[in-house]
Short mmCIF file of C-alpha atoms and ligand atoms in Angstrom, two decimals:
data_model
loop_
_atom_site.label_atom_id
_atom_site.label_comp_id
_atom_site.label_asym_id
_atom_site.label_seq_id
_atom_site.Cartn_x
_atom_site.Cartn_y
_atom_site.Cartn_z
CA MET A 1 109.16 31.12 141.54
CA THR A 2 105.61 30.07 141.12
CA GLU A 3 103.26 28.49 144.44
CA LEU A 4 103.13 25.65 142.23
CA ALA A 5 106.95 24.80 141.59
CA ARG A 6 107.23 25.76 145.42
CA ALA A 7 104.94 23.16 146.81
CA VAL A 8 107.30 20.37 143.97
CA GLU A 9 110.11 21.75 145.39
CA LEU A 10 108.55 20.77 149.22
CA LEU A 11 107.37 17.87 148.28
CA ARG A 12 110.79 16.56 146.69
CA ALA A 13 112.73 18.01 149.59
CA GLY A 14 110.24 15.75 151.60
CA ALA A 15 108.21 17.91 153.49
CA VAL A 16 104.14 17.45 153.69
CA ILE A 17 101.80 19.97 152.23
CA GLY A 18 98.08 21.25 151.78
CA LEU A 19 96.88 20.73 148.38
CA PRO A 20 93.11 21.41 147.25
CA THR A 21 91.15 18.32 145.38
CA GLU A 22 87.69 18.34 144.29
CA THR A 23 86.37 16.70 147.16
CA VAL A 24 88.18 18.27 150.01
CA TYR A 25 91.80 19.51 150.60
CA GLY A 26 94.36 16.59 151.18
CA LEU A 27 97.55 16.77 153.19
CA ALA A 28 100.16 15.98 150.44
CA ALA A 29 103.72 13.77 150.84
CA ASP A 30 105.90 12.12 147.85
CA ILE A 31 104.54 8.11 148.25
CA ALA A 32 108.50 7.97 147.69
CA GLN A 33 109.75 8.98 150.86
CA PRO A 34 109.24 7.24 153.77
CA GLU A 35 109.59 10.27 156.27
CA ALA A 36 107.50 12.03 154.10
CA VAL A 37 104.51 10.04 155.04
CA ARG A 38 105.11 9.55 158.63
CA SER A 39 105.09 13.11 159.07
CA VAL A 40 101.82 12.90 157.55
CA PHE A 41 100.93 10.23 160.30
CA SER A 42 102.73 12.59 163.06
CA ILE A 43 101.10 15.28 161.33
CA LYS A 44 97.15 14.28 161.15
CA GLY A 45 97.62 12.16 164.74
CA ARG A 46 96.00 9.37 162.39
CA PRO A 47 96.94 5.40 163.90
CA SER A 48 99.59 4.50 161.26
CA GLY A 49 97.45 1.54 160.50
CA HIS A 50 95.02 3.62 158.71
CA PRO A 51 95.90 3.59 155.11
CA LEU A 52 96.47 6.74 153.14
CA ILE A 53 95.26 7.26 149.26
CA VAL A 54 97.35 7.79 146.15
CA HIS A 55 97.08 10.05 143.77
CA LEU A 56 97.65 9.44 140.40
CA LEU A 57 98.37 11.30 137.78
CA ASP A 58 96.36 9.43 135.07
CA GLU A 59 95.15 5.92 134.36
CA SER A 60 98.45 5.37 132.24
CA TRP A 61 99.93 5.27 135.94
CA LEU A 62 98.05 2.37 137.52
CA GLY A 63 99.59 -0.65 135.89
CA ARG A 64 102.91 0.97 137.85
CA TYR A 65 101.53 0.89 141.43
CA CYS A 66 98.77 -1.67 140.99
CA THR A 67 99.12 -5.25 140.42
CA GLY A 68 96.88 -8.37 139.48
CA GLU A 69 93.80 -7.94 136.46
CA LEU A 70 93.28 -4.34 135.68
CA ALA A 71 90.31 -4.88 133.45
CA ARG A 72 87.64 -3.68 136.04
CA ALA A 73 89.54 -0.55 136.83
CA ARG A 74 90.12 1.09 133.98
CA ARG A 75 86.64 0.51 132.74
CA LEU A 76 86.15 2.66 136.01
CA ALA A 77 88.88 4.38 135.36
CA GLN A 78 87.57 5.70 131.82
CA ALA A 79 84.62 6.26 133.05
CA PHE A 80 85.20 8.33 136.21
CA TRP A 81 88.96 9.84 136.35
CA PRO A 82 90.07 11.99 136.68
CA GLY A 83 87.12 12.44 139.23
CA PRO A 84 85.62 11.46 142.60
CA LEU A 85 86.29 7.84 143.19
CA THR A 86 88.95 5.83 144.70
CA MET A 87 89.55 2.09 143.89
CA ILE A 88 90.81 0.00 146.08
CA LEU A 89 93.64 -2.63 144.10
CA PRO A 90 96.57 -5.30 144.81
CA ARG A 91 99.53 -3.23 145.29
CA ASP A 92 102.94 -3.55 143.93
CA PRO A 93 105.03 -3.87 146.61
CA SER A 94 108.25 -2.30 144.82
CA GLN A 95 106.55 0.44 144.53
CA VAL A 96 104.21 1.34 147.06
CA SER A 97 105.29 0.77 150.67
CA ASP A 98 103.84 -0.26 153.81
CA LEU A 99 104.18 2.96 155.70
CA VAL A 100 101.57 4.14 152.66
CA THR A 101 99.02 1.37 153.11
CA GLY A 102 99.41 0.40 156.42
CA GLY A 103 100.86 -2.90 156.19
CA LEU A 104 98.41 -4.08 154.06
CA ASP A 105 98.56 -5.74 150.50
CA THR A 106 96.08 -3.20 148.75
CA VAL A 107 96.29 -0.20 147.64
CA ALA A 108 94.11 3.17 147.92
CA VAL A 109 94.16 5.35 144.76
CA ARG A 110 92.41 7.50 142.07
CA VAL A 111 93.28 10.43 139.71
CA PRO A 112 91.88 13.78 141.23
CA GLY A 113 90.05 15.68 139.41
CA HIS A 114 91.45 19.48 140.20
CA PRO A 115 94.21 20.57 138.04
CA VAL A 116 96.23 22.44 141.13
CA ALA A 117 96.56 18.61 141.82
CA LEU A 118 97.21 16.88 138.63
CA GLU A 119 100.25 20.26 137.79
CA VAL A 120 101.68 19.13 141.90
CA ILE A 121 101.55 15.41 140.51
CA ARG A 122 102.66 16.57 136.71
CA GLY A 123 105.38 18.25 138.39
CA LEU A 124 106.74 15.55 140.56
CA GLY A 125 106.20 12.81 138.13
CA ARG A 126 105.18 10.70 141.01
CA PRO A 127 102.26 10.11 142.71
CA VAL A 128 101.43 11.46 146.13
CA ALA A 129 99.33 10.14 149.18
CA ALA A 130 97.16 12.17 150.66
CA PRO A 131 94.52 11.74 153.04
CA SER A 132 92.32 14.32 153.91
CA ALA A 133 94.19 17.35 155.24
CA ASN A 134 92.21 17.68 158.97
CA ARG A 135 93.39 16.16 162.29
CA PHE A 136 92.14 12.55 162.84
CA GLY A 137 88.02 11.90 163.36
CA GLY A 138 87.49 16.04 163.04
CA VAL A 139 86.17 17.43 160.00
CA SER A 140 87.41 17.53 156.98
CA PRO A 141 88.50 20.81 154.92
CA THR A 142 86.72 21.81 151.95
CA THR A 143 88.70 25.71 151.75
CA ARG A 144 92.37 26.22 152.13
CA GLN A 145 91.30 28.60 155.29
CA HIS A 146 90.20 25.42 157.21
CA VAL A 147 93.46 23.89 156.54
CA LEU A 148 95.19 26.41 157.85
CA ALA A 149 93.00 26.65 160.63
CA ASP A 150 93.72 23.20 161.13
CA LEU A 151 97.57 22.14 160.28
CA GLY A 152 98.41 25.60 159.48
CA SER A 153 101.36 25.92 162.17
CA ASP A 154 102.84 22.51 160.83
CA VAL A 155 103.23 22.64 157.40
CA PRO A 156 105.05 24.59 154.92
CA LEU A 157 102.42 25.45 152.37
CA VAL A 158 98.84 25.45 151.51
CA LEU A 159 98.03 25.60 148.31
CA ASP A 160 94.85 27.40 146.88
CA GLY A 161 92.68 25.85 144.63
CA GLY A 162 89.72 27.57 145.94
CA ALA A 163 86.64 25.90 147.62
CA CYS A 164 86.49 22.51 146.89
CA GLY A 165 83.62 21.89 143.98
CA ILE A 166 82.22 18.40 145.68
CA GLY A 167 82.69 19.13 149.08
CA LEU A 168 82.49 15.48 150.23
CA GLU A 169 86.11 12.69 150.05
CA SER A 170 85.97 10.76 147.21
CA THR A 171 83.50 6.94 147.09
CA ILE A 172 85.58 4.17 147.57
CA VAL A 173 84.95 0.89 145.86
CA ASP A 174 86.88 -2.52 146.85
CA LEU A 175 88.59 -3.77 143.73
CA SER A 176 90.50 -5.93 145.15
CA ARG A 177 88.17 -9.13 145.69
CA GLU A 178 85.87 -11.19 143.20
CA ARG A 179 82.78 -8.96 143.52
CA ALA A 180 82.74 -4.84 143.64
CA TYR A 181 82.41 -3.65 147.48
CA LEU A 182 81.33 0.06 148.53
CA LEU A 183 83.10 1.03 151.43
CA ARG A 184 82.14 4.99 151.80
CA PRO A 185 79.67 6.68 149.48
CA GLY A 186 80.00 9.93 147.69
CA TYR A 187 79.81 11.62 144.54
CA VAL A 188 79.80 8.95 142.38
CA THR A 189 77.15 6.57 143.37
CA ARG A 190 76.58 2.72 144.01
CA GLU A 191 74.50 2.94 140.50
CA GLN A 192 76.97 4.90 138.65
CA ILE A 193 79.73 2.15 139.52
CA SER A 194 77.82 -0.79 138.99
CA GLU A 195 76.23 0.09 135.37
CA ILE A 196 79.72 0.80 134.14
CA LEU A 197 81.51 -3.01 135.84
CA GLY A 198 77.95 -4.35 134.45
CA GLU A 199 77.73 -6.57 137.99
CA PRO A 200 76.17 -5.53 141.43
CA VAL A 201 78.46 -3.25 144.13
CA LEU A 202 78.03 -4.94 147.16
CA ASP A 203 78.01 -3.42 151.01
CA ASP A 204 81.08 -3.64 152.85
CA ASP A 205 80.78 -7.09 154.07
CA GLY A 206 83.06 -6.34 157.03
CA TYR A 207 85.95 -9.30 155.41
CA GLY A 208 88.46 -7.31 153.98
CA PRO A 209 90.21 -4.72 156.25
CA ALA A 210 88.51 -1.40 157.89
CA ALA A 211 88.80 1.62 156.20
CA PRO A 212 88.80 4.24 159.49
CA GLY A 213 86.21 6.36 157.54
CA THR A 214 84.08 3.49 158.84
CA LEU A 215 85.14 4.28 162.54
CA GLU A 216 81.61 5.57 164.09
CA SER A 217 82.51 8.72 165.15
CA HIS A 218 84.29 10.75 162.42
CA TYR A 219 83.99 14.48 160.17
CA ALA A 220 82.69 15.13 164.24
CA PRO A 221 82.60 19.11 164.59
CA ALA A 222 83.09 19.84 168.70
CA ALA A 223 79.56 20.66 169.10
CA ARG A 224 77.72 17.63 169.49
CA VAL A 225 75.27 16.91 166.02
CA VAL A 226 71.74 15.85 166.14
CA LEU A 227 69.41 15.21 163.91
CA SER A 228 65.99 15.39 162.53
CA GLU A 229 63.34 14.78 160.25
CA ALA A 230 63.25 17.78 157.86
CA SER A 231 59.91 18.51 159.47
CA GLN A 232 60.64 18.73 162.91
CA VAL A 233 63.88 21.00 162.65
CA TRP A 234 62.89 24.15 164.31
CA GLU A 235 61.04 22.13 166.69
CA LEU A 236 63.96 20.70 168.13
CA ALA A 237 66.03 23.45 167.77
CA ARG A 238 63.90 25.40 170.23
CA ALA A 239 63.19 22.36 173.03
CA LEU A 240 67.21 22.18 172.34
CA ALA A 241 67.75 25.76 173.00
CA ARG A 242 66.29 25.85 176.41
CA ARG A 243 69.09 24.82 177.76
CA SER A 244 72.05 24.74 175.12
CA LYS A 245 73.16 27.25 172.56
CA VAL A 246 72.08 25.76 169.13
CA GLY A 247 73.45 26.10 165.45
CA VAL A 248 70.87 25.06 162.64
CA LEU A 249 72.11 23.00 159.57
CA ALA A 250 69.67 24.65 157.21
CA LEU A 251 70.90 21.78 154.48
CA LEU A 252 67.51 21.78 152.55
CA GLY A 253 66.32 25.54 152.54
CA THR A 254 63.49 26.29 154.69
CA THR A 255 63.30 29.63 156.81
CA PRO A 256 63.36 29.36 160.81
CA PRO A 257 60.36 30.90 162.91
CA ALA A 258 61.12 34.12 163.47
CA ASP A 259 61.39 34.22 167.45
CA LEU A 260 63.86 31.23 167.42
CA ASP A 261 67.26 32.04 169.50
CA VAL A 262 69.44 30.19 167.35
CA GLU A 263 72.75 30.33 165.13
CA LEU A 264 71.99 29.58 161.85
CA TYR A 265 73.93 27.73 158.60
CA GLU A 266 71.69 28.29 155.82
CA VAL A 267 72.44 26.37 152.32
CA ARG A 268 70.59 27.38 148.59
CA GLY A 269 69.84 24.92 146.43
CA GLY A 270 69.75 20.99 146.55
CA LEU A 271 71.74 17.85 147.41
CA GLU A 272 74.95 19.44 145.60
CA ALA A 273 74.43 22.20 147.06
CA ALA A 274 73.81 20.51 150.80
CA ALA A 275 77.17 18.33 150.01
CA HIS A 276 79.45 21.64 149.00
CA GLU A 277 78.97 23.06 152.57
CA LEU A 278 78.39 20.58 154.88
CA TYR A 279 81.35 20.91 156.49
CA ALA A 280 81.72 24.49 155.71
CA GLY A 281 78.92 24.74 157.51
CA LEU A 282 80.12 22.30 161.00
CA ARG A 283 83.14 24.46 160.85
CA GLU A 284 81.31 28.12 160.90
CA LEU A 285 78.84 27.00 163.68
CA ASP A 286 81.21 25.33 165.81
CA ALA A 287 82.99 28.48 165.90
CA LEU A 288 80.26 30.32 167.00
CA GLY A 289 80.37 28.43 170.21
CA CYS A 290 77.35 26.22 169.47
CA GLU A 291 77.34 23.49 171.82
CA VAL A 292 74.63 21.59 169.47
CA ILE A 293 74.35 21.79 166.15
CA VAL A 294 70.55 20.46 164.47
CA SER A 295 70.71 18.83 160.66
CA PRO A 296 67.74 17.47 158.87
CA VAL A 297 68.34 14.44 156.73
CA PRO A 298 68.65 14.56 153.53
CA ALA A 299 66.85 12.55 150.99
CA LEU A 300 68.85 9.18 149.94
CA GLN A 301 69.32 9.85 146.25
CA GLY A 302 71.86 10.67 144.53
CA ILE A 303 75.26 12.37 146.86
CA GLY A 304 72.57 12.17 149.80
CA VAL A 305 73.38 8.90 150.30
CA ALA A 306 77.01 10.31 151.00
CA LEU A 307 75.32 13.36 152.90
CA VAL A 308 73.55 11.28 155.05
CA ASP A 309 76.90 8.66 155.81
CA ARG A 310 78.85 11.87 157.26
CA LEU A 311 76.14 13.49 159.18
CA GLY A 312 75.54 9.86 160.64
CA ARG A 313 78.86 9.68 161.74
CA ALA A 314 79.25 13.58 162.92
CA ALA A 315 76.54 12.36 165.13
CA ALA A 316 77.84 9.23 166.48
CA PRO A 317 78.63 8.83 169.98
CA ARG A 318 82.34 9.92 170.17
CA SER A 319 84.26 7.08 171.86
CA SER A 320 87.08 9.48 173.01
CA SER A 321 84.59 11.23 175.31
CA PHE A 322 83.60 8.07 177.52
O1 TXA B 401 88.45 12.46 148.54
C1 TXA B 401 89.19 11.95 148.85
O2 TXA B 401 89.50 10.70 149.20
C2 TXA B 401 90.08 12.85 149.77
C3 TXA B 401 90.94 13.85 148.82
C4 TXA B 401 92.62 14.40 149.48
O3 TXA B 401 91.79 13.15 147.82
N1 TXA B 401 90.99 12.00 151.02
C5 TXA B 401 90.48 11.35 151.70
O4 TXA B 401 91.46 10.32 152.66
O5 TXA B 401 89.37 10.92 152.09
P1 TXA B 401 91.26 9.81 153.99
O6 TXA B 401 92.61 9.33 154.35
O7 TXA B 401 90.54 10.85 154.66
O8 TXA B 401 90.57 9.04 153.92
C6 TXA B 401 90.78 7.42 153.24
C7 TXA B 401 90.19 6.65 152.87
C8 TXA B 401 90.20 5.91 154.30
O9 TXA B 401 88.93 5.47 155.17
C9 TXA B 401 90.66 4.18 153.87
O10 TXA B 401 90.84 3.88 155.66
C10 TXA B 401 90.30 3.37 153.34
O11 TXA B 401 90.69 5.17 152.39
N2 TXA B 401 91.62 3.63 152.73
C11 TXA B 401 93.16 3.61 151.92
N3 TXA B 401 93.26 2.57 151.28
C12 TXA B 401 92.77 1.38 152.16
C13 TXA B 401 93.12 0.32 151.60
N4 TXA B 401 93.47 -0.41 151.11
N5 TXA B 401 92.10 -0.58 151.83
C14 TXA B 401 90.68 0.17 152.47
N6 TXA B 401 90.55 0.90 152.59
C15 TXA B 401 91.35 1.74 152.20
MG1 MG B 402 89.74 12.26 156.27
#
């Protein structure tokens, strides 16, 4: 039996598996099996009020799982699916359970832009509910190895889809209200969505239900993360290295002074390369035992907006450490 056929069989039997997507790896369950969905929450250590993303095969499934006026959603789907855009829409409660949405009347849906994920959904004949395949609050996985390191003992199979092409979680836009709101920035930008919709995409006003990604501390490695102006990175790293083991996430391709004693994770290329490598870099510097990770703040353009968002959450104070 191929790995793909085994994955489908496991999902049918109510198991939870690791699944590659173009953004990050997911922890997937058949949305129609409550016990399987419950396992996703328990394996991840995620509070049950925090809703999951439902992954569809294609745009034609929108009307099966969502209700209400879908014209705006269809326009975005045509422009960006398969791809890294998640839409929040009113759910059809006969198809999407309370368990998946944490009791909300809305559901998050997207069509992943990864052939392995699509083949699994096609084989199952139903959507999979999948959060990122990391423990709650931790760094999202962008390789099969990352998933195995975090959750390998808790899942029977992690499919291999290579390193995720994008490397940051999908953009989330809320279309369940009259106006459109950006709940999480990602590879698809606010400007791109706004252009297709022909209306502004507003900042989340906190009126709708909070998304867990919006908790202050999230995407956090074990090390403390300190952000710096690009021009100050080496100076700051030198000062911190007097007291702690320091890692530098050299996202923007500058070279360190020769006499500096720090661990280095270098990324060559622009903002897209930085997005692709961010989580791998945080994980590697953690694994090297760094107590502090210093990173430059990328420019707020294109995927830089999402990078700054994730770095900011990784650097936010941890309530659990109080
Ligand atoms: O790229 C991605 O979106 C990845 C891959 C696996 O598809 N998934 C992912 O899932 O990042 P997760 O669970 O880590 O993040 C899902 C986000 C959370 O912030 C959650 O609160 C929000 O989606 N969300 C889900 N359903 C929602 C709803 N009905 N209303 C508002 N936010 C919702
Ligand atoms: Mg996540």
